[in-house]
Short mmCIF file of C-alpha atoms in Angstrom, two decimals:
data_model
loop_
_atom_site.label_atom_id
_atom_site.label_comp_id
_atom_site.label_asym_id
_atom_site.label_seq_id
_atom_site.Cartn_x
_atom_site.Cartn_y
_atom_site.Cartn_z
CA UNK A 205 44.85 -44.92 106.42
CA UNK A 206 45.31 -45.07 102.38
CA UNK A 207 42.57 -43.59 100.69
CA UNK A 208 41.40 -46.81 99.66
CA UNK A 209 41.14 -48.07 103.34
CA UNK A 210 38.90 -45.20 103.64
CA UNK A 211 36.88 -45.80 100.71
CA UNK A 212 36.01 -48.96 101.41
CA UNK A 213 35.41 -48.49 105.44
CA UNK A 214 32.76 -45.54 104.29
CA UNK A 215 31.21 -47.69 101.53
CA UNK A 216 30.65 -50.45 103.75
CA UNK A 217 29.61 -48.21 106.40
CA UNK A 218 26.97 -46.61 104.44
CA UNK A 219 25.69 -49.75 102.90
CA UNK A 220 25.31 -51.35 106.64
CA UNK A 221 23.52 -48.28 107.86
CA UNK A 222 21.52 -48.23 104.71
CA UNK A 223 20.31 -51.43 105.45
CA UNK A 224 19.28 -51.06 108.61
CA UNK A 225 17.18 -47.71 107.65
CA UNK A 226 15.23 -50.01 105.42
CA UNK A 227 14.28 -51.87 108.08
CA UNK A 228 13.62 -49.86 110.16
CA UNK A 229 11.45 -47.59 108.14
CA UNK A 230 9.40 -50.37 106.49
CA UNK A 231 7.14 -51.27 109.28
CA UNK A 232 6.57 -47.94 110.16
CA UNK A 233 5.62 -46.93 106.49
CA UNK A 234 3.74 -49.93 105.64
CA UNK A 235 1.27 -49.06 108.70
CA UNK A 236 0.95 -45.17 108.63
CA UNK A 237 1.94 -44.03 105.73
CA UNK A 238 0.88 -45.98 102.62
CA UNK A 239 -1.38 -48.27 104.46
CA UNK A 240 -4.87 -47.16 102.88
CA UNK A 241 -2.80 -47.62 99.09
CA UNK A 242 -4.35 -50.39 97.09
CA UNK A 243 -0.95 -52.46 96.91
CA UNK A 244 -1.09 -52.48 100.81
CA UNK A 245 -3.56 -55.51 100.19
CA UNK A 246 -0.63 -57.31 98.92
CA UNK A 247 0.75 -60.05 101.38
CA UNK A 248 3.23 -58.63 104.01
CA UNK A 249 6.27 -60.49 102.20
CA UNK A 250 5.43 -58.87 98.27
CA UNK A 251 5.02 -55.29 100.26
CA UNK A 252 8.47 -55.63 102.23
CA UNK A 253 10.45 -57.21 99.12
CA UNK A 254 9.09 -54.26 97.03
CA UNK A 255 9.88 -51.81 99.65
CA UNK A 256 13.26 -53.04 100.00
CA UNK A 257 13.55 -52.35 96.53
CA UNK A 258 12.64 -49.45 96.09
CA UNK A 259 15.00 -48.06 98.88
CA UNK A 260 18.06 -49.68 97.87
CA UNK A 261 18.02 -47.73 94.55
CA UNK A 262 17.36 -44.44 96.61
CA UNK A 263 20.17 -45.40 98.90
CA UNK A 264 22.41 -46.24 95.51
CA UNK A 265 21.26 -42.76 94.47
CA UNK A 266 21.90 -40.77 97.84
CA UNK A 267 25.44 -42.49 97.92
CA UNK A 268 26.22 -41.79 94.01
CA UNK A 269 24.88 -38.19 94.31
CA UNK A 270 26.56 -37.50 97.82
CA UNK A 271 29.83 -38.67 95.95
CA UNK A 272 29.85 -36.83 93.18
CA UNK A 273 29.62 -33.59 94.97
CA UNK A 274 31.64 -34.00 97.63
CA UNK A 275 33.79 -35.22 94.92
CA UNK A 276 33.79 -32.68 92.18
CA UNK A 277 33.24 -29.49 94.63
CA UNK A 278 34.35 -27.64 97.57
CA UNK A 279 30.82 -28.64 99.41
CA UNK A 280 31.37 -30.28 102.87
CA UNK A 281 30.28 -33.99 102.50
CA UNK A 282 27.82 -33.66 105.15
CA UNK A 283 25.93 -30.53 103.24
CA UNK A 284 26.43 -33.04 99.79
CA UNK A 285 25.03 -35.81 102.13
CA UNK A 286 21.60 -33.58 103.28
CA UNK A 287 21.58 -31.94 98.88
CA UNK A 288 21.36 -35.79 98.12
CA UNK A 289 18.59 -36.77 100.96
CA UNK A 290 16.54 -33.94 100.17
CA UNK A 291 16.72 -34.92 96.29
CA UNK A 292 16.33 -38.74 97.13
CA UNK A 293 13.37 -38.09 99.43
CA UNK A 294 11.65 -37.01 96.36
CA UNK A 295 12.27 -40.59 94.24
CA UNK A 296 11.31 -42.76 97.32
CA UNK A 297 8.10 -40.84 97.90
CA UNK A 298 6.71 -41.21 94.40
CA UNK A 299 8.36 -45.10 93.97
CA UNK A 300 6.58 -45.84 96.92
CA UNK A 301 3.23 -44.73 95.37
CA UNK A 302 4.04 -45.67 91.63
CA UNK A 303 6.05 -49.16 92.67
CA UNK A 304 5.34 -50.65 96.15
CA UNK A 305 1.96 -50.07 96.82
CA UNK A 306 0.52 -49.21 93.14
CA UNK A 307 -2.62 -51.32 92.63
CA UNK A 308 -3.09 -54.42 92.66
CA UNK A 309 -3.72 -56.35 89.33
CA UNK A 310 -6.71 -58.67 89.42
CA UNK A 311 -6.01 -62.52 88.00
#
């Protein structure tokens, strides 16, 4: 296969699994983790679209940051893969607390 065949069969790959990570690790989180947050009083939609959010710019970042090592060293993409994860878990932690389920404004 060309190496754009391969490109694109990895980016799409990543972006499908990505996807179903988010969902997968919404419900989970939204009832364990962050659940006694103040934004958890926000309606179940608001909390998921936020959520969703929030992980597709970690996912951007795990797949930009995996790239560019694998890319511009001699690291093993899977070892650039777990450097980015590690560095990504950080972001989605605190944009969970500072984004998704930050309190709620009053009207």
């Amino acid at each position: 296969a060309s190496l754009s065949t391969t490109w694109l069969r990895n980016t799409l790959s990543y972006i499908v699994a990505a996807e179903l990570s988010i969902i997968a690790n919404f419900i989970p989180n939204d009832r364990f983790t962050f659940n006694t947050l103040p934004g958890a009083k926000r309606p179940w939609l608001q909390r998921a679209g936020r959520f969703h959010m929030t992980c597709i710019v970690g996912a951007s970042l795990t797949f930009l940051i995996e790239a560019g090592i694998s890319s511009f060293t001699k690291i093993d993409p899977t070892i650039a893969e777990a450097i980015a994860t590690l560095v990504v878990l950080i972001y989605n932690f605190t944009a969970h607390h500072l984004f998704t389920y930050r309190h709620v404004k009053q009207a």
